[in-house]
C-alpha cells in the first residue's frame, strides 16, 4: 500500500471516528499518528513529531491571540455590554414590526465585534434577548431562529478566532483578513434584517410591537454603548493602522473590556477567576484541535494527498468557478455536522492548494500598471517625457492594454507579472477564507444538526425544534443568496483592501 493510498484511506477512517462521537481533535491526532507509523514503517518519526509538533503548537506566538479574544468576550459579558447593545438597538427599532428581532440581530453584530465566537454570541444574546422577545409576543420558533442566526455574526465580524486560525494555516495577514470580513459581516446583518422583514409580513401573528421609545431615551441608550465602539475601534483600528500587532491588539482589547467590566461592577475576584477558568478551558479545547489537525495535516503532506489532488483538479481543466462552487457546497453540507474551527483545520490544507493553483482573474497586470501610472501622472507629466510617449501611455491606459517596458521606464515605475501574481494569490486566499467562513457558519443554523439551533432551543424548552427549523430557513436562504453575491462579485469582499 503506497503512501498516497494510506493518505486517501485515512479520510473514511477519520469520518467513522467523528461519527462515533470521538472528539475531533483526538480523532485527527490518532489518525495522523497512526498514519505516520504506517507510512514511515516505524515509530521513530511519529514520536519525534509528537515532541516537535506539541511544542510548536503550544508555544506559538500567533496563537496567543486566541485566549486574549476569548477573555475579551467574557469580560464584555461581565461588563454588561451585551445588555447595553440590545437595549440601544431595541429603543431605535423595537416599535417596528419585527423590530425587537431586528434589534437582536443588531446586538449580535455589535457583540460579535468584541467577542469573536459564534457559539458564545448566540448563548450570550439568547440570555439577553429571549425574555424581551417573549414579552412582546414573538413566536418561539421565530425568536430562537433569529438568535441562532444572529449568533453566526460573532465569528464573521472581526475580530474572529477562526479567521486567526485560517490566517495562520494559509500564511495570510490577519489585519487584512479582518478588514476583508468587515463588509460581508455588515451585509450579513442587513440580510438578516431583511429576512425578518419578509417573515413578519408572511406571518403577521409571529411578532408583536413594542411601544415607541422617546428620542431622549433612545439617545441615552445609544450613549451607553460607547465602550463597545471604543474597544472595537481601538482593537481593529489599532491593528489596521499599525499601532500594534494583532496579538497586542487582542491583549489591549482584553485589558480594556476588563477595565470596563470592573468599573461597571461586573468584574470581581470571583468572576475574574471564573473568567480565567472558562478562557483556559476553551483555549485548551481549541489548542488540542489545532494539535490534532497539525498531526493529521503533517501526515497528509507526507503522503502528497493535497499536492496530488491539486494537480489532478488543475489537470482536468475544470473551470475555477465550478471547483469553488463544489468546495462551498461541500462546506455547506459538512458544516451541519462539524463545528467551524474543526472543519477549517481539517480541510483548508487540502482545498487551499487547489484554489490557489487556479486563476480567478481577480487581479490584472494592466490594471495595476494603469493605477501606478495614474499615480505618477496626477502630479504632472514627468520631466523629459516626450509627447508621443505621453500619448502612447494615455492610449494604453484608456484601452486597458499592458504598458511596455519603455513606457514603465519613462514613468519610473516597475509593475511586473510576478507582482500581479503575488497580489492575485493573496486576494484569492482572503476572498476564499471569507467565503469558507460564511458557508461553514451557515451549517451552524442548518437543520437537522445546527449547533446554534440546539444552544438557543435549550434556553427555550417550550419551543418545538421543528418550529425553529421552519423559521430558520428564511435566514439560511438569506445566507445562500449572500454567498452567491460574494462569489459573483469578489470586489465586495476585497473593496477595503484597495
Tab-separated table of C-alpha atoms in Angstrom:
chain	number	residue	atom	x	y	z
A	1	UNK	CA	0.000	0.000	0.000
A	2	UNK	CA	1.582	3.275	-1.164
A	3	UNK	CA	1.814	6.421	0.968
A	4	UNK	CA	-0.810	8.065	-1.267
A	5	UNK	CA	-3.195	5.135	-0.730
A	6	UNK	CA	-2.716	5.386	3.038
A	7	UNK	CA	-3.498	9.102	2.901
A	8	UNK	CA	-6.680	8.560	0.905
A	9	UNK	CA	-7.787	5.690	3.174
A	10	UNK	CA	-7.385	7.927	6.223
A	11	UNK	CA	-10.432	10.025	5.272
A	12	UNK	CA	-13.109	7.349	5.813
A	13	UNK	CA	-11.347	6.221	8.999
A	14	UNK	CA	-11.419	9.789	10.317
A	15	UNK	CA	-15.096	10.228	9.369
A	16	UNK	CA	-16.030	6.986	11.140
A	17	UNK	CA	-14.307	8.135	14.336
A	18	UNK	CA	-16.055	11.511	14.162
A	19	UNK	CA	-19.475	9.919	13.642
A	20	UNK	CA	-18.735	7.634	16.598
A	21	UNK	CA	-18.529	10.887	18.582
A	22	UNK	CA	-14.796	10.700	19.237
A	23	UNK	CA	-13.672	14.318	19.885
A	24	UNK	CA	-12.424	15.650	16.558
A	25	UNK	CA	-9.086	16.793	17.953
A	26	UNK	CA	-8.427	13.309	19.317
A	27	UNK	CA	-9.664	11.671	16.103
A	28	UNK	CA	-7.283	13.700	13.913
A	29	UNK	CA	-4.439	13.118	16.362
A	30	UNK	CA	-4.905	9.333	16.406
A	31	UNK	CA	-5.341	9.007	12.623
A	32	UNK	CA	-2.369	11.294	11.958
A	33	UNK	CA	-0.106	9.482	14.411
A	34	UNK	CA	-1.171	6.054	13.149
A	35	UNK	CA	-0.773	7.173	9.546
A	36	UNK	CA	2.770	8.389	10.165
A	37	UNK	CA	3.684	4.993	11.619
A	38	UNK	CA	2.199	3.200	8.588
A	39	UNK	CA	3.902	5.448	6.023
A	40	UNK	CA	7.361	5.501	7.645
A	41	UNK	CA	7.304	1.868	8.813
A	42	UNK	CA	8.410	2.621	12.387
A	43	UNK	CA	7.573	4.815	15.347
A	44	UNK	CA	10.709	6.979	15.314
A	45	UNK	CA	9.349	9.736	13.034
A	46	UNK	CA	5.910	9.651	14.637
A	47	UNK	CA	7.208	10.083	18.175
A	48	UNK	CA	9.773	12.681	17.113
A	49	UNK	CA	6.908	14.657	15.569
A	50	UNK	CA	4.907	14.158	18.757
A	51	UNK	CA	7.554	16.160	20.591
A	52	UNK	CA	8.147	18.863	17.991
A	53	UNK	CA	4.503	19.407	16.955
A	54	UNK	CA	3.303	19.648	20.553
A	55	UNK	CA	5.941	22.201	21.485
A	56	UNK	CA	5.480	24.124	18.229
A	57	UNK	CA	1.713	24.343	18.724
A	58	UNK	CA	1.605	25.348	22.357
A	59	UNK	CA	4.497	27.807	22.127
A	60	UNK	CA	3.226	29.585	19.006
A	61	UNK	CA	3.204	33.367	19.460
A	62	UNK	CA	0.486	33.757	16.800
A	63	UNK	CA	-1.905	31.517	18.710
A	64	UNK	CA	-1.683	33.654	21.850
A	65	UNK	CA	-4.298	35.846	20.205
A	66	UNK	CA	-6.906	33.107	20.800
A	67	UNK	CA	-7.131	33.221	24.628
A	68	UNK	CA	-6.971	37.037	24.521
A	69	UNK	CA	-10.019	37.302	22.259
A	70	UNK	CA	-11.879	34.667	24.291
A	71	UNK	CA	-11.118	36.550	27.506
A	72	UNK	CA	-12.215	39.815	25.877
A	73	UNK	CA	-15.599	38.302	25.013
A	74	UNK	CA	-16.082	37.021	28.537
A	75	UNK	CA	-15.171	40.381	30.087
A	76	UNK	CA	-17.579	42.080	27.665
A	77	UNK	CA	-20.413	39.926	29.008
A	78	UNK	CA	-19.489	40.740	32.609
A	79	UNK	CA	-19.351	44.434	31.731
A	80	UNK	CA	-22.982	44.443	30.610
A	81	UNK	CA	-22.090	45.278	27.018
A	82	UNK	CA	-24.490	42.697	25.592
A	83	UNK	CA	-27.422	44.202	27.503
A	84	UNK	CA	-26.420	47.751	26.514
A	85	UNK	CA	-26.210	46.805	22.842
A	86	UNK	CA	-29.597	45.124	22.845
A	87	UNK	CA	-31.308	47.950	24.734
A	88	UNK	CA	-29.881	50.551	22.353
A	89	UNK	CA	-30.936	48.614	19.249
A	90	UNK	CA	-34.344	47.845	20.752
A	91	UNK	CA	-35.034	51.503	21.577
A	92	UNK	CA	-34.478	52.508	17.939
A	93	UNK	CA	-36.061	49.513	16.172
A	94	UNK	CA	-38.430	47.891	18.671
A	95	UNK	CA	-41.558	49.817	17.613
A	96	UNK	CA	-41.374	48.426	14.064
A	97	UNK	CA	-42.985	45.176	13.008
A	98	UNK	CA	-40.362	42.560	13.870
A	99	UNK	CA	-38.278	45.340	15.401
A	100	UNK	CA	-37.263	43.511	18.582
A	101	UNK	CA	-35.944	40.637	16.456
A	102	UNK	CA	-34.084	43.153	14.274
A	103	UNK	CA	-32.654	44.671	17.439
A	104	UNK	CA	-31.414	41.237	18.484
A	105	UNK	CA	-29.586	40.925	15.141
A	106	UNK	CA	-28.049	44.362	15.597
A	107	UNK	CA	-26.949	43.497	19.128
A	108	UNK	CA	-25.428	40.202	17.921
A	109	UNK	CA	-23.455	42.110	15.282
A	110	UNK	CA	-22.215	44.587	17.874
A	111	UNK	CA	-21.319	41.890	20.387
A	112	UNK	CA	-19.605	39.859	17.670
A	113	UNK	CA	-17.286	42.824	17.140
A	114	UNK	CA	-15.813	42.262	20.620
A	115	UNK	CA	-16.368	38.537	21.082
A	116	UNK	CA	-15.119	36.536	18.097
A	117	UNK	CA	-17.078	33.353	18.866
A	118	UNK	CA	-20.318	32.265	17.224
A	119	UNK	CA	-21.498	29.964	19.983
A	120	UNK	CA	-20.652	32.490	22.709
A	121	UNK	CA	-22.517	35.251	20.861
A	122	UNK	CA	-25.596	33.051	20.415
A	123	UNK	CA	-25.606	31.949	24.068
A	124	UNK	CA	-24.988	35.448	25.466
A	125	UNK	CA	-27.546	37.248	23.331
A	126	UNK	CA	-30.027	34.424	23.886
A	127	UNK	CA	-29.994	35.115	27.619
A	128	UNK	CA	-30.456	38.841	26.997
A	129	UNK	CA	-32.995	38.907	24.158
A	130	UNK	CA	-35.223	35.854	24.645
A	131	UNK	CA	-37.142	37.323	27.627
A	132	UNK	CA	-37.861	40.523	25.659
A	133	UNK	CA	-38.987	38.596	22.590
A	134	UNK	CA	-41.392	36.536	24.730
A	135	UNK	CA	-42.604	39.685	26.482
A	136	UNK	CA	-43.722	41.304	23.223
A	137	UNK	CA	-45.461	38.270	21.789
A	138	UNK	CA	-42.881	36.840	19.398
A	139	UNK	CA	-43.437	33.199	18.433
A	140	UNK	CA	-40.974	30.782	19.987
A	141	UNK	CA	-39.653	29.333	16.730
A	142	UNK	CA	-39.155	32.766	15.198
A	143	UNK	CA	-37.350	34.003	18.315
A	144	UNK	CA	-34.973	31.055	18.592
A	145	UNK	CA	-34.241	31.062	14.845
A	146	UNK	CA	-33.435	34.773	14.934
A	147	UNK	CA	-30.977	34.414	17.805
A	148	UNK	CA	-29.356	31.311	16.323
A	149	UNK	CA	-28.784	33.157	13.050
A	150	UNK	CA	-27.586	36.278	14.840
A	151	UNK	CA	-25.028	34.196	16.699
A	152	UNK	CA	-23.234	33.383	13.446
A	153	UNK	CA	-22.285	37.068	13.157
A	154	UNK	CA	-19.969	36.589	16.136
A	155	UNK	CA	-17.400	34.750	14.072
A	156	UNK	CA	-17.617	36.806	10.871
A	157	UNK	CA	-17.479	40.374	12.143
A	158	UNK	CA	-13.867	40.964	13.235
A	159	UNK	CA	-12.132	40.150	15.453
A	160	UNK	CA	-12.652	36.434	14.842
A	161	UNK	CA	-10.820	33.494	16.367
A	162	UNK	CA	-11.465	31.271	13.340
A	163	UNK	CA	-10.130	33.919	10.947
A	164	UNK	CA	-6.939	33.984	13.011
A	165	UNK	CA	-6.577	30.202	12.611
A	166	UNK	CA	-7.253	30.483	8.872
A	167	UNK	CA	-4.621	33.222	8.569
A	168	UNK	CA	-2.053	31.001	10.310
A	169	UNK	CA	-2.883	27.989	8.122
A	170	UNK	CA	-2.632	29.930	4.857
A	171	UNK	CA	0.124	32.336	5.997
A	172	UNK	CA	-2.015	35.421	5.344
A	173	UNK	CA	-2.067	38.818	7.027
A	174	UNK	CA	-4.527	38.775	9.953
A	175	UNK	CA	-5.235	42.506	9.714
A	176	UNK	CA	-6.170	42.219	6.033
A	177	UNK	CA	-8.485	39.288	6.745
A	178	UNK	CA	-10.224	41.264	9.493
A	179	UNK	CA	-10.617	44.196	7.120
A	180	UNK	CA	-11.994	41.989	4.332
A	181	UNK	CA	-14.557	40.438	6.705
A	182	UNK	CA	-15.997	43.808	7.707
A	183	UNK	CA	-18.273	44.496	4.694
A	184	UNK	CA	-19.517	40.857	4.390
A	185	UNK	CA	-20.283	40.966	8.129
A	186	UNK	CA	-22.357	44.123	7.827
A	187	UNK	CA	-24.020	42.680	4.719
A	188	UNK	CA	-24.931	39.564	6.722
A	189	UNK	CA	-26.611	41.641	9.434
A	190	UNK	CA	-28.523	43.647	6.807
A	191	UNK	CA	-29.673	40.476	5.023
A	192	UNK	CA	-30.918	39.017	8.316
A	193	UNK	CA	-32.909	42.191	8.989
A	194	UNK	CA	-34.469	41.870	5.514
A	195	UNK	CA	-35.237	38.182	6.198
A	196	UNK	CA	-37.040	39.210	9.410
A	197	UNK	CA	-38.985	41.853	7.485
A	198	UNK	CA	-40.128	39.254	4.939
A	199	UNK	CA	-41.028	36.722	7.644
A	200	UNK	CA	-43.244	39.068	9.675
A	201	UNK	CA	-45.095	40.085	6.545
A	202	UNK	CA	-45.770	36.490	5.585
A	203	UNK	CA	-46.645	35.571	9.189
A	204	UNK	CA	-48.107	38.732	10.782
A	205	UNK	CA	-49.001	36.962	14.038
A	206	UNK	CA	-45.429	35.827	14.638
A	207	UNK	CA	-44.329	39.152	16.148
A	208	UNK	CA	-45.787	41.805	18.401
A	209	UNK	CA	-44.939	45.502	18.523
A	210	UNK	CA	-43.073	47.313	21.274
A	211	UNK	CA	-44.234	50.818	22.298
A	212	UNK	CA	-42.279	53.657	20.698
A	213	UNK	CA	-39.430	54.958	22.879
A	214	UNK	CA	-38.955	58.754	23.252
A	215	UNK	CA	-35.908	60.156	21.419
A	216	UNK	CA	-34.309	61.282	24.675
A	217	UNK	CA	-34.346	57.694	25.947
A	218	UNK	CA	-33.028	56.441	22.603
A	219	UNK	CA	-30.049	58.769	22.758
A	220	UNK	CA	-29.386	57.762	26.364
A	221	UNK	CA	-29.410	54.064	25.391
A	222	UNK	CA	-27.173	54.783	22.409
A	223	UNK	CA	-24.681	56.623	24.597
A	224	UNK	CA	-24.327	53.567	26.833
A	225	UNK	CA	-22.775	51.519	24.019
A	226	UNK	CA	-19.690	53.765	23.801
A	227	UNK	CA	-17.491	51.112	25.477
A	228	UNK	CA	-18.230	48.701	22.613
A	229	UNK	CA	-17.332	51.303	19.992
A	230	UNK	CA	-14.217	52.252	21.922
A	231	UNK	CA	-12.946	48.667	22.256
A	232	UNK	CA	-13.770	47.749	18.637
A	233	UNK	CA	-12.211	50.924	17.270
A	234	UNK	CA	-9.120	50.542	19.411
A	235	UNK	CA	-8.540	46.862	18.609
A	236	UNK	CA	-9.404	46.664	14.906
A	237	UNK	CA	-8.394	50.236	14.105
A	238	UNK	CA	-5.154	49.898	16.041
A	239	UNK	CA	-4.260	46.680	14.228
A	240	UNK	CA	-5.031	48.135	10.804
A	241	UNK	CA	-3.188	51.411	11.456
A	242	UNK	CA	-0.138	49.522	12.671
A	243	UNK	CA	-0.230	50.768	16.251
A	244	UNK	CA	0.219	47.205	17.445
A	245	UNK	CA	0.229	43.626	16.181
A	246	UNK	CA	-2.951	41.501	16.220
A	247	UNK	CA	-1.733	39.734	19.367
A	248	UNK	CA	-1.013	43.039	21.099
A	249	UNK	CA	-4.396	44.337	19.903
A	250	UNK	CA	-6.138	41.342	21.457
A	251	UNK	CA	-4.315	41.986	24.740
A	252	UNK	CA	-5.322	45.664	24.638
A	253	UNK	CA	-8.937	44.636	23.954
A	254	UNK	CA	-8.964	42.161	26.849
A	255	UNK	CA	-7.479	44.744	29.211
A	256	UNK	CA	-9.955	47.391	28.028
A	257	UNK	CA	-13.042	45.212	28.412
A	258	UNK	CA	-11.744	44.012	31.776
A	259	UNK	CA	-11.387	47.588	32.990
A	260	UNK	CA	-14.893	48.460	31.770
A	261	UNK	CA	-16.317	45.368	33.462
A	262	UNK	CA	-14.556	46.344	36.695
A	263	UNK	CA	-15.890	49.912	36.560
A	264	UNK	CA	-19.414	48.587	35.897
A	265	UNK	CA	-19.180	46.269	38.906
A	266	UNK	CA	-19.318	43.036	36.906
A	267	UNK	CA	-15.695	42.060	37.459
A	268	UNK	CA	-14.958	40.869	40.968
A	269	UNK	CA	-12.339	38.491	42.336
A	270	UNK	CA	-14.732	35.565	41.916
A	271	UNK	CA	-15.808	36.446	38.351
A	272	UNK	CA	-12.179	37.155	37.390
A	273	UNK	CA	-11.118	33.674	38.480
A	274	UNK	CA	-14.122	32.195	36.684
A	275	UNK	CA	-13.225	34.173	33.531
A	276	UNK	CA	-9.698	32.775	33.568
A	277	UNK	CA	-11.021	29.263	34.113
A	278	UNK	CA	-13.548	29.444	31.268
A	279	UNK	CA	-10.959	31.004	28.953
A	280	UNK	CA	-8.366	28.372	29.836
A	281	UNK	CA	-10.825	25.547	29.242
A	282	UNK	CA	-11.944	26.940	25.861
A	283	UNK	CA	-8.341	27.629	24.854
A	284	UNK	CA	-7.277	24.108	25.779
A	285	UNK	CA	-10.080	22.681	23.649
A	286	UNK	CA	-9.101	24.837	20.656
A	287	UNK	CA	-5.396	24.149	21.049
A	288	UNK	CA	-5.956	20.407	21.223
A	289	UNK	CA	-7.956	20.573	17.989
A	290	UNK	CA	-5.108	22.594	16.446
A	291	UNK	CA	-2.605	19.987	17.674
A	292	UNK	CA	-4.653	17.108	16.256
A	293	UNK	CA	-5.022	18.946	12.951
A	294	UNK	CA	-1.272	19.594	12.884
A	295	UNK	CA	-0.551	15.882	13.199
A	296	UNK	CA	-3.105	14.896	10.613
A	297	UNK	CA	-2.118	17.582	8.108
A	298	UNK	CA	1.563	16.741	8.556
A	299	UNK	CA	0.735	13.116	7.756
A	300	UNK	CA	-1.261	14.182	4.671
A	301	UNK	CA	1.615	16.361	3.467
A	302	UNK	CA	3.938	13.344	3.734
A	303	UNK	CA	1.550	11.248	1.629
A	304	UNK	CA	1.300	14.028	-1.012
A	305	UNK	CA	-2.521	13.913	-0.991
A	306	UNK	CA	-3.055	17.717	-1.153
A	307	UNK	CA	-0.489	18.128	-3.927
A	308	UNK	CA	-1.857	15.216	-5.954
A	309	UNK	CA	-5.431	16.484	-5.540
A	310	UNK	CA	-4.374	19.961	-6.686
A	311	UNK	CA	-2.541	18.571	-9.714
A	312	UNK	CA	-5.488	16.340	-10.614
A	313	UNK	CA	-8.077	19.128	-10.458
A	314	UNK	CA	-5.898	21.583	-12.403
A	315	UNK	CA	-5.046	18.882	-14.952
A	316	UNK	CA	-8.723	18.141	-15.639
A	317	UNK	CA	-9.256	21.669	-16.925
A	318	UNK	CA	-12.257	22.359	-14.709
A	319	UNK	CA	-13.431	25.954	-14.500
A	320	UNK	CA	-12.150	27.597	-11.305
A	321	UNK	CA	-15.701	28.758	-10.575
A	322	UNK	CA	-17.068	25.208	-10.794
A	323	UNK	CA	-14.378	23.936	-8.423
A	324	UNK	CA	-15.082	26.789	-5.996
A	325	UNK	CA	-18.827	26.077	-6.111
A	326	UNK	CA	-18.292	22.365	-5.379
A	327	UNK	CA	-15.998	23.154	-2.439
A	328	UNK	CA	-18.511	25.615	-0.984
A	329	UNK	CA	-21.322	23.072	-1.306
A	330	UNK	CA	-19.118	20.550	0.500
A	331	UNK	CA	-18.599	23.017	3.353
A	332	UNK	CA	-22.296	23.808	3.448
A	333	UNK	CA	-23.203	20.134	3.890
A	334	UNK	CA	-20.475	19.116	6.332
A	335	UNK	CA	-20.851	22.332	8.279
A	336	UNK	CA	-24.097	20.837	9.562
A	337	UNK	CA	-22.123	18.043	11.199
A	338	UNK	CA	-18.932	19.685	12.473
A	339	UNK	CA	-18.001	22.957	14.147
A	340	UNK	CA	-16.380	25.671	12.044
A	341	UNK	CA	-12.905	25.504	13.600
A	342	UNK	CA	-12.621	21.743	13.110
A	343	UNK	CA	-13.842	21.977	9.515
A	344	UNK	CA	-11.327	24.661	8.629
A	345	UNK	CA	-8.401	22.926	10.332
A	346	UNK	CA	-9.256	19.644	8.619
A	347	UNK	CA	-9.985	20.855	5.088
A	348	UNK	CA	-8.056	24.058	4.387
A	349	UNK	CA	-4.686	22.252	3.978
A	350	UNK	CA	-6.418	20.107	1.330
A	351	UNK	CA	-8.590	22.629	-0.506
A	352	UNK	CA	-6.423	25.743	-0.305
A	353	UNK	CA	-3.664	24.370	-2.600
A	354	UNK	CA	-6.373	23.560	-5.158
A	355	UNK	CA	-7.889	27.042	-5.055
A	356	UNK	CA	-4.537	28.859	-5.003
A	357	UNK	CA	-3.450	26.998	-8.149
A	358	UNK	CA	-6.382	28.394	-10.151
A	359	UNK	CA	-6.762	31.692	-11.959
A	360	UNK	CA	-9.901	33.593	-10.963
A	361	UNK	CA	-8.827	36.756	-12.726
A	362	UNK	CA	-9.166	38.938	-9.635
A	363	UNK	CA	-6.032	40.945	-10.471
A	364	UNK	CA	-4.907	42.078	-13.937
A	365	UNK	CA	-1.423	43.317	-14.739
A	366	UNK	CA	-2.777	46.129	-16.938
A	367	UNK	CA	-4.944	47.447	-14.099
A	368	UNK	CA	-2.009	47.509	-11.678
A	369	UNK	CA	0.160	49.268	-14.250
A	370	UNK	CA	-2.584	51.798	-15.015
A	371	UNK	CA	-3.050	52.527	-11.312
A	372	UNK	CA	0.678	53.099	-10.805
A	373	UNK	CA	0.878	55.241	-13.957
A	374	UNK	CA	-2.047	57.432	-12.951
A	375	UNK	CA	-0.485	57.935	-9.527
A	376	UNK	CA	2.595	59.333	-11.265
A	377	UNK	CA	0.679	61.387	-13.844
A	378	UNK	CA	-1.596	63.063	-11.318
A	379	UNK	CA	1.444	65.093	-10.269
A	380	UNK	CA	2.011	66.173	-13.877
A	381	UNK	CA	3.982	64.895	-16.846
A	382	UNK	CA	7.459	63.739	-15.713
A	383	UNK	CA	10.325	65.928	-16.849
A	384	UNK	CA	11.874	64.861	-20.121
A	385	UNK	CA	8.936	62.658	-21.241
A	386	UNK	CA	8.354	63.030	-24.995
A	387	UNK	CA	4.861	63.982	-26.209
A	388	UNK	CA	4.468	60.795	-28.261
A	389	UNK	CA	5.428	58.667	-25.233
A	390	UNK	CA	2.851	60.500	-23.103
A	391	UNK	CA	0.173	59.929	-25.770
A	392	UNK	CA	1.025	56.238	-26.050
A	393	UNK	CA	0.762	55.816	-22.268
A	394	UNK	CA	-2.613	57.587	-22.215
A	395	UNK	CA	-3.817	55.359	-25.049
A	396	UNK	CA	-2.681	52.177	-23.264
A	397	UNK	CA	-4.444	53.204	-20.058
A	398	UNK	CA	-7.654	54.090	-21.958
A	399	UNK	CA	-7.761	50.774	-23.849
A	400	UNK	CA	-6.711	48.598	-20.904
A	401	UNK	CA	-3.507	47.440	-22.603
A	402	UNK	CA	-0.386	46.469	-20.686
A	403	UNK	CA	2.392	49.042	-20.591
A	404	UNK	CA	5.626	48.275	-22.380
A	405	UNK	CA	8.989	48.225	-20.670
A	406	UNK	CA	9.907	51.588	-22.241
A	407	UNK	CA	6.635	53.154	-21.064
A	408	UNK	CA	7.224	51.981	-17.484
A	409	UNK	CA	10.803	53.223	-17.665
A	410	UNK	CA	9.573	56.647	-18.775
A	411	UNK	CA	7.186	56.718	-15.796
A	412	UNK	CA	9.831	55.312	-13.439
A	413	UNK	CA	7.545	52.527	-12.248
A	414	UNK	CA	8.003	48.763	-12.082
A	415	UNK	CA	4.907	46.565	-12.105
A	416	UNK	CA	5.644	43.021	-13.225
A	417	UNK	CA	3.641	39.874	-13.855
A	418	UNK	CA	5.213	38.350	-10.750
A	419	UNK	CA	3.851	41.215	-8.659
A	420	UNK	CA	0.379	40.746	-10.150
A	421	UNK	CA	0.500	37.012	-9.435
A	422	UNK	CA	1.534	37.649	-5.835
A	423	UNK	CA	-1.344	40.067	-5.283
A	424	UNK	CA	-3.736	37.683	-7.038
A	425	UNK	CA	-2.687	34.832	-4.721
A	426	UNK	CA	-3.211	36.998	-1.649
A	427	UNK	CA	-6.619	38.257	-2.799
A	428	UNK	CA	-7.802	34.743	-3.675
A	429	UNK	CA	-6.706	33.473	-0.260
A	430	UNK	CA	-8.549	36.270	1.562
A	431	UNK	CA	-11.674	36.026	-0.589
A	432	UNK	CA	-11.764	32.231	-0.261
A	433	UNK	CA	-11.299	32.465	3.510
A	434	UNK	CA	-14.289	34.777	3.921
A	435	UNK	CA	-16.459	32.566	1.709
A	436	UNK	CA	-15.472	29.435	3.626
A	437	UNK	CA	-16.145	31.121	6.940
A	438	UNK	CA	-19.634	32.136	5.791
A	439	UNK	CA	-20.711	28.737	4.428
A	440	UNK	CA	-19.340	26.882	7.450
A	441	UNK	CA	-21.283	29.240	9.707
A	442	UNK	CA	-24.447	28.583	7.683
A	443	UNK	CA	-24.033	24.974	8.784
A	444	UNK	CA	-24.459	26.117	12.388
A	445	UNK	CA	-28.079	27.049	11.647
A	446	UNK	CA	-28.910	24.434	9.015
A	447	UNK	CA	-31.257	21.620	10.118
A	448	UNK	CA	-31.054	18.972	11.344
A	449	UNK	CA	-27.729	19.366	13.201
A	450	UNK	CA	-27.166	23.115	13.511
A	451	UNK	CA	-25.239	23.668	16.759
A	452	UNK	CA	-26.570	27.197	17.282
A	453	UNK	CA	-30.125	25.901	16.981
A	454	UNK	CA	-29.608	23.450	19.831
A	455	UNK	CA	-27.923	26.065	22.038
A	456	UNK	CA	-30.799	28.535	21.686
A	457	UNK	CA	-33.529	25.894	21.896
A	458	UNK	CA	-32.020	24.640	25.152
A	459	UNK	CA	-32.818	28.079	26.586
A	460	UNK	CA	-36.449	27.887	25.488
A	461	UNK	CA	-37.743	24.410	26.271
A	462	UNK	CA	-41.316	25.392	25.380
A	463	UNK	CA	-40.459	25.881	21.712
A	464	UNK	CA	-40.525	22.833	19.479
A	465	UNK	CA	-37.392	22.260	17.424
A	466	UNK	CA	-39.498	21.851	14.279
A	467	UNK	CA	-40.791	25.423	14.724
A	468	UNK	CA	-37.211	26.680	14.921
A	469	UNK	CA	-36.321	24.689	11.799
A	470	UNK	CA	-39.221	26.247	9.905
A	471	UNK	CA	-38.299	29.832	10.766
A	472	UNK	CA	-34.532	29.466	10.369
A	473	UNK	CA	-34.865	28.503	6.690
A	474	UNK	CA	-35.555	32.163	5.918
A	475	UNK	CA	-32.138	33.022	7.345
A	476	UNK	CA	-30.459	30.084	5.567
A	477	UNK	CA	-31.939	31.277	2.268
A	478	UNK	CA	-30.607	34.756	3.003
A	479	UNK	CA	-27.146	33.306	3.655
A	480	UNK	CA	-27.097	31.296	0.431
A	481	UNK	CA	-28.099	34.339	-1.615
A	482	UNK	CA	-25.364	36.323	0.133
A	483	UNK	CA	-22.751	33.689	-0.706
A	484	UNK	CA	-23.819	33.753	-4.363
A	485	UNK	CA	-23.478	37.550	-4.334
A	486	UNK	CA	-19.976	37.435	-2.820
A	487	UNK	CA	-18.873	34.737	-5.271
A	488	UNK	CA	-20.201	36.705	-8.247
A	489	UNK	CA	-18.688	39.993	-7.059
A	490	UNK	CA	-15.377	39.371	-5.234
A	491	UNK	CA	-14.804	43.136	-5.122
A	492	UNK	CA	-17.367	43.383	-2.299
A	493	UNK	CA	-15.022	41.382	-0.074
A	494	UNK	CA	-11.814	42.944	-1.372
A	495	UNK	CA	-13.041	46.551	-1.585
A	496	UNK	CA	-11.368	47.802	1.609
A	497	UNK	CA	-8.031	46.223	0.627
A	498	UNK	CA	-7.562	48.502	-2.387
